[in-house]
Coordinates of C-alpha atoms and ligand atoms in Angstrom, one line a residue:
X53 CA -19.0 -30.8 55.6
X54 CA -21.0 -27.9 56.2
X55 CA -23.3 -27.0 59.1
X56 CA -26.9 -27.2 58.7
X57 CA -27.6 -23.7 58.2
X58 CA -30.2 -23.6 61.0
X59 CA -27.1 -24.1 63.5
X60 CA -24.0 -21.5 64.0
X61 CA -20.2 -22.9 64.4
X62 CA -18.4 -20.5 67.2
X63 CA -14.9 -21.1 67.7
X64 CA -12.2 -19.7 69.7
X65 CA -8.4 -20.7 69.7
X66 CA -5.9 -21.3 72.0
X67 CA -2.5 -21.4 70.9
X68 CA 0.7 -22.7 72.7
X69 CA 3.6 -21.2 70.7
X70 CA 7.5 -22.1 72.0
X71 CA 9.9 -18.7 71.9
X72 CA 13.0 -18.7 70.2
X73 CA 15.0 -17.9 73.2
X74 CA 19.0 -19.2 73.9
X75 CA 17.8 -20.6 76.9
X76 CA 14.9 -21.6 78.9
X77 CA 12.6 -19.8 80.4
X78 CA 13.7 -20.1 84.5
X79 CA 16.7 -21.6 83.9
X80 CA 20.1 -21.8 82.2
X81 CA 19.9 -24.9 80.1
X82 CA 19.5 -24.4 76.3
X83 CA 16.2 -24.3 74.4
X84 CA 16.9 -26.4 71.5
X85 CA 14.7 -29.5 69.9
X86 CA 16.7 -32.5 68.8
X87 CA 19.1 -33.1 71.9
X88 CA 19.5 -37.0 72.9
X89 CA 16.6 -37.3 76.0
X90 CA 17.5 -35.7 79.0
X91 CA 20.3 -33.3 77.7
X92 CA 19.6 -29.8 78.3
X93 CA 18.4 -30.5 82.0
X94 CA 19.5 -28.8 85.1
X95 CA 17.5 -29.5 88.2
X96 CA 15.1 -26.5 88.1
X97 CA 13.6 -27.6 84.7
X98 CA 13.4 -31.3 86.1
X99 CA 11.2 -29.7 88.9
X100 CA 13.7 -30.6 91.8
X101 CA 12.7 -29.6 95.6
X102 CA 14.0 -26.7 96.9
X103 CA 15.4 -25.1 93.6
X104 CA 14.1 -21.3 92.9
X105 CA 13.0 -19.8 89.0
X106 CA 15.0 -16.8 87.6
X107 CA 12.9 -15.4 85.4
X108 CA 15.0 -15.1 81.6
X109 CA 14.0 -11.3 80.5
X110 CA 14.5 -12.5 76.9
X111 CA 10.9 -13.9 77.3
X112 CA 9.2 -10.5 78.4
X113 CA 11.0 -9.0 75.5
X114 CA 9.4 -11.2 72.9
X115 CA 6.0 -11.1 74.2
X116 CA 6.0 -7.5 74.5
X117 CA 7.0 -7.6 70.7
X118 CA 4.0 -10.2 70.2
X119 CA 1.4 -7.7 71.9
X120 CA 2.3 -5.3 70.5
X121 CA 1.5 -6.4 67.5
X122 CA -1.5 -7.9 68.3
X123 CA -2.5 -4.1 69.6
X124 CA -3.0 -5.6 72.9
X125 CA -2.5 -3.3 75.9
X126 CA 0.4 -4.6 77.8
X127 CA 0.0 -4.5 81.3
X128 CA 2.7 -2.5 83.3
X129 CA 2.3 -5.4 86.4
X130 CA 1.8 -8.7 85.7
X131 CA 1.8 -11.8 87.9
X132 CA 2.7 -15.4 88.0
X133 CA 0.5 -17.8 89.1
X134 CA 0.8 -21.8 89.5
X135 CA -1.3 -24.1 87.5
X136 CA -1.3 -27.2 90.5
X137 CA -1.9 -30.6 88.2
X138 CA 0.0 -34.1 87.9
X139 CA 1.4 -35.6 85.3
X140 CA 4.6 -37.5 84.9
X141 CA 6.1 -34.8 82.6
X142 CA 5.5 -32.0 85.6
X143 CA 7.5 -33.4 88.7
X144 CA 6.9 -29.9 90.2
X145 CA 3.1 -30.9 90.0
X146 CA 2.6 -27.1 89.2
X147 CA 2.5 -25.3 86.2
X148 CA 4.4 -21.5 86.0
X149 CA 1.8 -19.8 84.4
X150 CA 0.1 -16.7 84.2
X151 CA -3.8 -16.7 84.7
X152 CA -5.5 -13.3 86.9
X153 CA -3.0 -10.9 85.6
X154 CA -1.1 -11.6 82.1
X155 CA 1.5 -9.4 80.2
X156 CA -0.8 -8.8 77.5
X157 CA -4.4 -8.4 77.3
X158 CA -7.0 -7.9 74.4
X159 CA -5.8 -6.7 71.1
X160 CA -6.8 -8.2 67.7
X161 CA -5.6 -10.1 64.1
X162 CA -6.2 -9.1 60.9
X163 CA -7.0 -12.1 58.9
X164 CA -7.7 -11.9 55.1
X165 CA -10.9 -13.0 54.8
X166 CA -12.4 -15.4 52.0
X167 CA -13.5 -12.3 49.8
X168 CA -9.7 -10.8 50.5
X169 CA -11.0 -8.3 53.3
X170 CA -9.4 -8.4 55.9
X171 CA -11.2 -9.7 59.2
X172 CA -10.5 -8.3 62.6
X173 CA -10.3 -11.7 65.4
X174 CA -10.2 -10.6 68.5
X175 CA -7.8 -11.7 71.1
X176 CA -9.0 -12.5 75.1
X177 CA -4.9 -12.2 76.2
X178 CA -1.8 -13.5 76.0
X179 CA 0.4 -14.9 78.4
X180 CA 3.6 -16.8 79.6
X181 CA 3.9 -20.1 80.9
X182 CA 6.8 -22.9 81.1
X183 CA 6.4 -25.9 78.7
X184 CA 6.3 -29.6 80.4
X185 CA 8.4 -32.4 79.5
X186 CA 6.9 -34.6 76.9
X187 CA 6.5 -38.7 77.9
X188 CA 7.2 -41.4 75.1
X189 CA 4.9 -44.4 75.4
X190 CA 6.7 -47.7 74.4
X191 CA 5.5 -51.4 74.9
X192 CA 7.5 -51.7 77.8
X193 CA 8.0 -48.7 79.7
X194 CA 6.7 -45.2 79.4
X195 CA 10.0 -42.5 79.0
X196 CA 9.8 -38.9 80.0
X197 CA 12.2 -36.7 78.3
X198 CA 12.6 -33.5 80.0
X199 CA 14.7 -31.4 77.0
X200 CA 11.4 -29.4 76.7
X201 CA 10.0 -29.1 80.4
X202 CA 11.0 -25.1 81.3
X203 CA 10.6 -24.0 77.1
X204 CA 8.9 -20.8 77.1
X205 CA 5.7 -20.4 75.7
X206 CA 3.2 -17.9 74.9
X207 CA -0.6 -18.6 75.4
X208 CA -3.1 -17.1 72.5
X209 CA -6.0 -17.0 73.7
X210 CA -8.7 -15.6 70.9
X211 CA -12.0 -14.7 71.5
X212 CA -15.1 -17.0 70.1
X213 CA -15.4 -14.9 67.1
X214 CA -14.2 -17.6 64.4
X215 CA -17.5 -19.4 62.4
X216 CA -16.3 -22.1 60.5
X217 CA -12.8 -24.5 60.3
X218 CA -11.3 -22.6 57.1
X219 CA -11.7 -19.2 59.1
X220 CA -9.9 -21.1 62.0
X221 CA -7.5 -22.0 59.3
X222 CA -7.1 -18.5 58.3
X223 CA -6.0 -17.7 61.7
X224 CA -3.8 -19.9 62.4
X225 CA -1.7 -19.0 59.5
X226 CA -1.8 -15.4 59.6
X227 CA -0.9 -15.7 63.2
X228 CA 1.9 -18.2 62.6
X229 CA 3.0 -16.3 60.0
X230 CA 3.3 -13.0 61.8
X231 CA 5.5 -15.0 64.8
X232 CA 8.0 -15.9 62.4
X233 CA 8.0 -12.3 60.6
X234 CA 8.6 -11.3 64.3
X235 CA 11.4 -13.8 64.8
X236 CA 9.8 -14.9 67.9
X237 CA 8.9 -18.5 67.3
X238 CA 10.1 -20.9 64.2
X239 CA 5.9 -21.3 64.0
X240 CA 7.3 -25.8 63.3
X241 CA 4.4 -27.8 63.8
X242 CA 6.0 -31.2 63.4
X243 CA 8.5 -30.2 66.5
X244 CA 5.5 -28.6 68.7
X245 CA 6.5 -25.1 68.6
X246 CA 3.2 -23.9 67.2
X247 CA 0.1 -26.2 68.3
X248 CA -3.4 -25.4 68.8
X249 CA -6.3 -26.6 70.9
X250 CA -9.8 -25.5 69.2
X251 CA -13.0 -24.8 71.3
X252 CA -16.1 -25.7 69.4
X253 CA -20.1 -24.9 69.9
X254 CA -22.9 -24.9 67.8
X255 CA -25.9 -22.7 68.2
X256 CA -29.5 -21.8 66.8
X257 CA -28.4 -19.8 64.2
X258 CA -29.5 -16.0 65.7
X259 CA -29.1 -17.6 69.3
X260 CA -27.5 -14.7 71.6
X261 CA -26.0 -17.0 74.3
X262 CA -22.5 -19.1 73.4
X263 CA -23.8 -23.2 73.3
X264 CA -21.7 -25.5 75.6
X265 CA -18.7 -26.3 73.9
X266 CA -15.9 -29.3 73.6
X267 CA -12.3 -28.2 73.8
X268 CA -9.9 -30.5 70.9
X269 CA -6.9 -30.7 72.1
X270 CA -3.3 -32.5 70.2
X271 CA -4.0 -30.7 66.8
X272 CA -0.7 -30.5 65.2
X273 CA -1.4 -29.5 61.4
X274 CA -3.3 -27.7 60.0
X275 CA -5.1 -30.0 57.8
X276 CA -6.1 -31.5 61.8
X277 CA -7.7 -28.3 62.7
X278 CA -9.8 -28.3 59.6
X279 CA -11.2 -32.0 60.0
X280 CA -11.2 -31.7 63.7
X281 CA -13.5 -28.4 63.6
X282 CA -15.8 -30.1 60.6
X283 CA -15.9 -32.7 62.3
X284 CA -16.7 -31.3 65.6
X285 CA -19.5 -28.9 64.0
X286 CA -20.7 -32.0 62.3
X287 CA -21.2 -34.3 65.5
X288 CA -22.6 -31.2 67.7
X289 CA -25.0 -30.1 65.4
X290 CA -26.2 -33.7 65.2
X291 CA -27.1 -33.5 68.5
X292 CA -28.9 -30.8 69.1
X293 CA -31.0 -31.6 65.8
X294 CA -31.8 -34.8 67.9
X295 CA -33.1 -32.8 70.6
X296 CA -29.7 -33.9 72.9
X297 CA -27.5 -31.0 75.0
X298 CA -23.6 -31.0 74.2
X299 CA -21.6 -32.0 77.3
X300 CA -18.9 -29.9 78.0
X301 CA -16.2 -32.0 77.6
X302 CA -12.0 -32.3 76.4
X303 CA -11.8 -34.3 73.0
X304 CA -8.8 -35.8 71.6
X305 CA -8.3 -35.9 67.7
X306 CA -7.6 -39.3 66.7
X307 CA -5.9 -38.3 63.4
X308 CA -5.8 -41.6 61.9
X309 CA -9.7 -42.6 62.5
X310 CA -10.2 -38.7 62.0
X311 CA -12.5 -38.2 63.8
X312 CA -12.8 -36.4 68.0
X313 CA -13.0 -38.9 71.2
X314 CA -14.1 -37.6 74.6
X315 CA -10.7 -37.5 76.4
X316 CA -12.1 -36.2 79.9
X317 CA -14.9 -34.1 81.7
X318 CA -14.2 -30.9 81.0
X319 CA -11.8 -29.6 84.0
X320 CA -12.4 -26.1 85.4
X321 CA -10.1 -23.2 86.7
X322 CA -11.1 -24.1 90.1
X323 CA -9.7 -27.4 90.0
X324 CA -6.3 -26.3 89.5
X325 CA -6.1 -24.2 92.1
X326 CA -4.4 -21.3 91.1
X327 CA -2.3 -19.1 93.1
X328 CA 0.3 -16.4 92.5
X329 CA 3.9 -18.4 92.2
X330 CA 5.8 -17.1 95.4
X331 CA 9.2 -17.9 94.3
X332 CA 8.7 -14.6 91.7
X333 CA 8.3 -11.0 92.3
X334 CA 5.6 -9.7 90.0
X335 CA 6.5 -9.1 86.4
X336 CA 7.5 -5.2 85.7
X337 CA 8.6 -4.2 82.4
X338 CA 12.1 -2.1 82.9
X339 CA 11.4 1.5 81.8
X340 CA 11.4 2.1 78.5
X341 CA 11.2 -1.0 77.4
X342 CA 7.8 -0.7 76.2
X343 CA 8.5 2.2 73.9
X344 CA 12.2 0.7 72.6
X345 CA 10.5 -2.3 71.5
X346 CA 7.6 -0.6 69.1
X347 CA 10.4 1.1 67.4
X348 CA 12.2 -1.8 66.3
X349 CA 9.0 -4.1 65.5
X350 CA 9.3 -5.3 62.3
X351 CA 6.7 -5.1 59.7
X352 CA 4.0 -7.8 60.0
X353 CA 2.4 -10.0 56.8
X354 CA -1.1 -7.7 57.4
X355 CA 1.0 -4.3 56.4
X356 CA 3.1 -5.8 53.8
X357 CA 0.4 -6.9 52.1
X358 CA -1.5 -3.3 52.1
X359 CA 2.1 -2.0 51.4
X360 CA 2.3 -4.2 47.8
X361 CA -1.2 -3.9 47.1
X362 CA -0.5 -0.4 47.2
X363 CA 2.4 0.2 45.3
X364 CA 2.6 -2.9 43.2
X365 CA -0.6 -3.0 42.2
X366 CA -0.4 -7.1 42.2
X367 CA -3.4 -10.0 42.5
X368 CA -4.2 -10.9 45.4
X369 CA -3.2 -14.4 44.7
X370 CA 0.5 -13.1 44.1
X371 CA 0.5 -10.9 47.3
X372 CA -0.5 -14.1 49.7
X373 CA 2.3 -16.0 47.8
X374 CA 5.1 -13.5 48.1
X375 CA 4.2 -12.4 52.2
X376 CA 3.3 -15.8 53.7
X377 CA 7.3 -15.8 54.5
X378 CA 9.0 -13.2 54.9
X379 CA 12.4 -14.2 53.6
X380 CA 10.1 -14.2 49.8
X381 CA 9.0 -10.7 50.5
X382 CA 12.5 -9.7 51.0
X383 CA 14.2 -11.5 48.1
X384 CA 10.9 -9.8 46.1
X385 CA 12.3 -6.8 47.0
X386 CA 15.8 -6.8 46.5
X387 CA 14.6 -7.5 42.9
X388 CA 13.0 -4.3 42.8
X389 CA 16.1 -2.3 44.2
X390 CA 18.4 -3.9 42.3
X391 CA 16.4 -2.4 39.1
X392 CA 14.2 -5.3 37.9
X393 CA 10.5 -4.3 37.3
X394 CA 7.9 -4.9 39.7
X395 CA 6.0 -7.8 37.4
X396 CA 8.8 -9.8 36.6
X397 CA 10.4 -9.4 39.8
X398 CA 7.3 -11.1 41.4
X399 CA 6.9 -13.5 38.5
X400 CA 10.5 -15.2 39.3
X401 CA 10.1 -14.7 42.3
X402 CA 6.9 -17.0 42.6
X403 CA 7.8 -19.5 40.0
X404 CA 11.6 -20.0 39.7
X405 CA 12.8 -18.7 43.5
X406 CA 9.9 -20.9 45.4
X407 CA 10.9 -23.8 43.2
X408 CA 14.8 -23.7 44.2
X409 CA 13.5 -22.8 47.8
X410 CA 11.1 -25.8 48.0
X411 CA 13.8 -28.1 46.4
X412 CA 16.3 -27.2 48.5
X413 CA 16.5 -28.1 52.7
X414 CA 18.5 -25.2 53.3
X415 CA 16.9 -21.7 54.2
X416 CA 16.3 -19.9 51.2
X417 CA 18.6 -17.2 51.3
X418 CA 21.5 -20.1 51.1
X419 CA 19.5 -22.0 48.6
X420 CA 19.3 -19.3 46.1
X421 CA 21.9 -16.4 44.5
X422 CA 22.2 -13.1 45.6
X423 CA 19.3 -11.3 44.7
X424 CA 21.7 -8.9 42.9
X425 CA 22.6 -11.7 40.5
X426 CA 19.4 -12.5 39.6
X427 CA 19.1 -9.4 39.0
X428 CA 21.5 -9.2 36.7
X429 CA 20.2 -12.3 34.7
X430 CA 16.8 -10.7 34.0
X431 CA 18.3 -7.7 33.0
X432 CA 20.1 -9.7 30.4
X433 CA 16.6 -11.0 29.6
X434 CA 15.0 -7.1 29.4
X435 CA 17.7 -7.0 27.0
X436 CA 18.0 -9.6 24.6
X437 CA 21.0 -10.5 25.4
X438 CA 19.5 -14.6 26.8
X439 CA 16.0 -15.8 26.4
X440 CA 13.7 -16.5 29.5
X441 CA 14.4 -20.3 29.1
X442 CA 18.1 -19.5 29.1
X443 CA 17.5 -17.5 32.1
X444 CA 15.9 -20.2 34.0
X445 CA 18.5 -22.4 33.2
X446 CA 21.2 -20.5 34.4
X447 CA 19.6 -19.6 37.7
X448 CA 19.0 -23.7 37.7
X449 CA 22.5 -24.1 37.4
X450 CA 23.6 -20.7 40.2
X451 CA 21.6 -22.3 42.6
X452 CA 23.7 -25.4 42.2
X453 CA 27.3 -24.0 41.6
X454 CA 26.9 -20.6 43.7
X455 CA 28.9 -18.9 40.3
X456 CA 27.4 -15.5 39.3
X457 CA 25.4 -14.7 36.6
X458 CA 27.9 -13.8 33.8
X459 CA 30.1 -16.9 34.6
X460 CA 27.2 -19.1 34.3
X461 CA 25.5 -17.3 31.2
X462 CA 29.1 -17.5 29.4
X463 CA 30.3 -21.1 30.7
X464 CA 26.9 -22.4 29.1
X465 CA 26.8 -20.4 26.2
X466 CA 23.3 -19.2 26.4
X467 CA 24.2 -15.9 25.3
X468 CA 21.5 -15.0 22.6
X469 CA 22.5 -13.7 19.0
X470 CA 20.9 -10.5 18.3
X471 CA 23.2 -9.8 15.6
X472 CA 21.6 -9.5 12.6
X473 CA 24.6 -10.0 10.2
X474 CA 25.1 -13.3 11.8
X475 CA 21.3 -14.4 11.8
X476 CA 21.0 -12.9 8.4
X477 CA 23.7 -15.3 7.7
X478 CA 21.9 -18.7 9.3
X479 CA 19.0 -17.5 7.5
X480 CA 20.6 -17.6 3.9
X481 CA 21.7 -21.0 4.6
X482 CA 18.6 -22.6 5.1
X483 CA 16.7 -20.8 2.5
X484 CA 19.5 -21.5 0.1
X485 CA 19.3 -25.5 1.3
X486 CA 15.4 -25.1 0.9
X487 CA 14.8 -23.8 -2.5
X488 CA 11.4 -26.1 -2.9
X489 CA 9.9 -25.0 0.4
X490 CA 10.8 -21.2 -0.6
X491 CA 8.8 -21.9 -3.5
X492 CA 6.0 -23.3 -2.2
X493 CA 6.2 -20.4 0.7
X494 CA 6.3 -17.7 -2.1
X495 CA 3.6 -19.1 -4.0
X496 CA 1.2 -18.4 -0.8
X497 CA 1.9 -21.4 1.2
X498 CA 2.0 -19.1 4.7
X499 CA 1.7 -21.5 7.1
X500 CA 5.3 -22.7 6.1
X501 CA 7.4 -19.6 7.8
X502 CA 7.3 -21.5 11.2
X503 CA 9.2 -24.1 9.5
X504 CA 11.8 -22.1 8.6
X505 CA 12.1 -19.7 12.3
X506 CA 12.6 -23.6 13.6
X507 CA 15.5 -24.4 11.1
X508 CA 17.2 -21.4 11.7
X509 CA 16.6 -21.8 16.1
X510 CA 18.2 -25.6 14.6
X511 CA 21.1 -23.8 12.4
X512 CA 21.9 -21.7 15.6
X513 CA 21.6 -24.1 18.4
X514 CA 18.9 -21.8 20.2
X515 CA 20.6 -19.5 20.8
X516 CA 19.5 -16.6 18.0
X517 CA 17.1 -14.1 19.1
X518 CA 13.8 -14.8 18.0
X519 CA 12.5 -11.3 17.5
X520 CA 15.5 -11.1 14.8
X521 CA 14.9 -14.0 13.3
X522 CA 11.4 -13.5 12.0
X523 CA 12.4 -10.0 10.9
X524 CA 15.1 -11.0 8.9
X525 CA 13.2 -14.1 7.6
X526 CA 10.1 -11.9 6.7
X527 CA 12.4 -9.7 4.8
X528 CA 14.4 -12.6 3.0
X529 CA 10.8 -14.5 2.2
X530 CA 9.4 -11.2 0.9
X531 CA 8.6 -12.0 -2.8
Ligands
LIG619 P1 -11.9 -22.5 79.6 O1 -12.0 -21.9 81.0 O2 -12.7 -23.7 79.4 O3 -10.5 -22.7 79.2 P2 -12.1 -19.9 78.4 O4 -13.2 -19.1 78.7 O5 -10.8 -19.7 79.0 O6 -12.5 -21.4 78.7 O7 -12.0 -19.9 76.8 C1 -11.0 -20.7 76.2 C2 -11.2 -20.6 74.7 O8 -12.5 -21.0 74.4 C3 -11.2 -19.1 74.2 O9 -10.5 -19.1 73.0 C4 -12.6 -18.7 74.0 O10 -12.8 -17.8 73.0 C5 -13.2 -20.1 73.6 N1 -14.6 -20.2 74.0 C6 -15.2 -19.9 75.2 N2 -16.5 -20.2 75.2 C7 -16.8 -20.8 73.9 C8 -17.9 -21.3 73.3 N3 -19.1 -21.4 74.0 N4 -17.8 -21.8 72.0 C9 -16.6 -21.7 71.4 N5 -15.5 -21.2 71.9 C10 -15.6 -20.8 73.2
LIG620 MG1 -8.5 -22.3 78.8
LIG621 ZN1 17.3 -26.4 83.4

């Protein structure tokens, strides 16, 4: 559904990411989804009077890690600040958030754009700010559960500089990719660690000034963003080809009618009446810290992928595949220092590795062997020694048993013969058992020498080399 090209699409993203933390963010209790309702709860994250925040330095740690990678410039003060609302989830009736002064501001993403350059998006700032509880609407009662309220998250806030849903797209990937590179969120949309409110104008295409916009909130997949946007861009371009305004309004995405319903009038910073949260001294980063932290930041999915383009020389197809996680790019690699070549190394990676990873629900280091027995299977390959089928059966079967390459090559006897007295010795069976085929074979009937490489692969149960095989058969049917 593309925009009528008279009309421009300018998006901008905010994204509410949950840090992998031990515990919550002003309190003891344990971050962690899947408790029974009500179990990590203390009465500081159930927003109890008279109870005071401490402030869990875990958080500024992460964030600091985040912005940095983001090149934003991390502020040496920053300052809490209450975001007054009311909703059944937020007994305080107050948001901890940060709003004037936030730990990170500016910066920018490299995103690969759709000709494979990469595109710089620009973020506005990033900040802290508690989760809420979440409330469970049933026929006869409406729950709250509270396991969530007091999660940390991170706002990312991103300048309008995205023009159409499959750049938002784009964005959102690279961005959850790099938070789970940097081991700072688990990036799970189904649990809500990594969801995403789009803002959405349209403008005369050439138009200078932004065009009012609608803020889509509850987008939980990324499939949602894309229809939401389209749709979105769709709807408001309608409008102003009708001669209408776009109100400045907060839509909902109803995923199963797909399509965006005005959820409220747009609500401005005013009415939440913001102030800096007095029960916390302003936020200082301890000295050092800074500097500590950009020396142990991790390599992010935009350098990797320079990094193999670089040295690998590979598509850019196989690059996205192997860095979109980074445990791939790692087993990738181990391949390489354990001594496989580059090209096959990222050839089993892709095909066999992703499809014992996707099979299996454990993590994929658990789900797969030791990338040095791998190894050691396609150097049997390089060799000879088993055939790539026989390779891909054995891993098959590793991934199952956890035995190592040689037991499994051995216990399944899908050693290959390369010995060419034995072949030469499968070979004079059948030809000696096909005299009338010989014949026919000798007296220029070419097409027939598949026939016998197949009866000899028979003689040999699959398991002679099939390099040897047509040389010795090419010798033998030599007139
Ligand atoms: P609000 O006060 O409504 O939350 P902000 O100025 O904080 O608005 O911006 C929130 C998000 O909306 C940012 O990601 C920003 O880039 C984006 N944004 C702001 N104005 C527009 C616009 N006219 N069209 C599209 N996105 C916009
Ligand atoms: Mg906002
Ligand atoms: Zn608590």
């Amino acid at each position: 559904m593309a925009a009528s090209s008279a009309y421009e699409a300018v998006i901008g993203l905010e994204v509410h990411t949950q840090l992998l933390t031990r515990s919550k963010i002003f309190c003891g209790c344990a971050n962690a989804f899947g408790a029974p309702p009500n179990h990590h709860v203390c009465p500081v994250c159930m927003g109890m009077p008279g109870v005071l925040p401490v402030f869990n330095r875990r958080v500024l740690e992460l964030t600091i890690r985040v912005g940095l990678t983001a090149h934003s410039q991390i502020a040496e003060r920053s300052v809490f600040a209450r975001k007054n609302y009311f909703y059944p989830d937020l007994p305080k009736g107050y948001q901890i958030s940060q709003y004037e002064r936030p730990l990170c501001v500016g910066g920018y993403i490299e995103v690969p754009g759709a000709d494979g350059a990469p595109r710089k998006i620009r973020l506005t700032r990033i900040h802290i700010e508690e989760d809420a509880g979440k409330n469970i609407h049933r026929p006869e009662a409406s729950l709250v559960d509270f396991n969530r309220s007091g999660a940390p998250l991170l706002e990312i806030v991103s300048e309008p500089d995205l023009h159409s849903a499959e750049e938002a797209a784009a964005y959102l990937r690279e961005l959850r990719a790099m938070l789970r590179y940097l081991e700072v969120s688990d990036g799970n949309m189904e649990e809500g660690s990594f969801r995403c409110d789009a803002n959405v104008s349209v403008r005369p295409r050439g138009a200078s000034e932004l065009g009012a916009k609608t803020e889509i909130k509850n987008l939980n997949s990324f499939k949602f963003v894309e229809k939401a946007i389209n749709h979105e861009i769709a709807r408001q371009t309608a409008v102003l080809q009708a001669g209408g305004k776009v109100e400045q309004q907060t839509h909902l995405w109803d995923a199963e009618r797909e399509e965006t319903r005005p959820m409220r009038s747009k609500e401005y910073a005013h009415d939440y009446r913001y102030f800096p949260e007095p029960d916390l001294p302003e936020l200082q980063a301890p000295p050092g810290l800074v500097e500590a932290i950009r020396a142990q930041t991790p390599e992010v999915p935009s350098a990797r992928r320079a990094r193999y383009a670089r040295d690998f020389g590979l598509s850019a197809y196989a690059i996205e595949v192997l860095t979109q996680e980074r445990e791939v790019g790692d087993y990738f690699e181990a391949l390489i220092k354990a001594g496989v070549h580059h090209k096959a190394a990222a050839n089993w990676t892709m095909s066999e590795v992703l499809r014992a990873a996707n099979a299996s629900d454990q993590p994929l280091i658990r789900a797969i062997p030791a990338a040095a027995q791998t190894a050691t299977l396609l150097k049997l390959v390089e060799q000879n020694r088993i055939s790539l089928n026989g390779a891909k059966t054995a891993f098959a079967a590793m991934c199952k048993s956890g035995q190592d390459a040689a037991a499994t090559v051995s216990a399944l006897g899908l050693a290959q013969v390369s010995d060419e007295a034995a072949i030469a010795e499968a070979c004079d069976l059948v030809l000696s058992t096909e005299t009338d085929k010989v014949a026919e074979y000798r007296a220029g009937h070419e097409k027939l020498f598949g026939f016998f490489v197949g009866r000899v692969m028979k003689t040999t149960q699959g398991k002679a080399n099939p390099k040897v095989v047509n040389e010795v058969l090419k010798r033998k049917l030599a007139p």
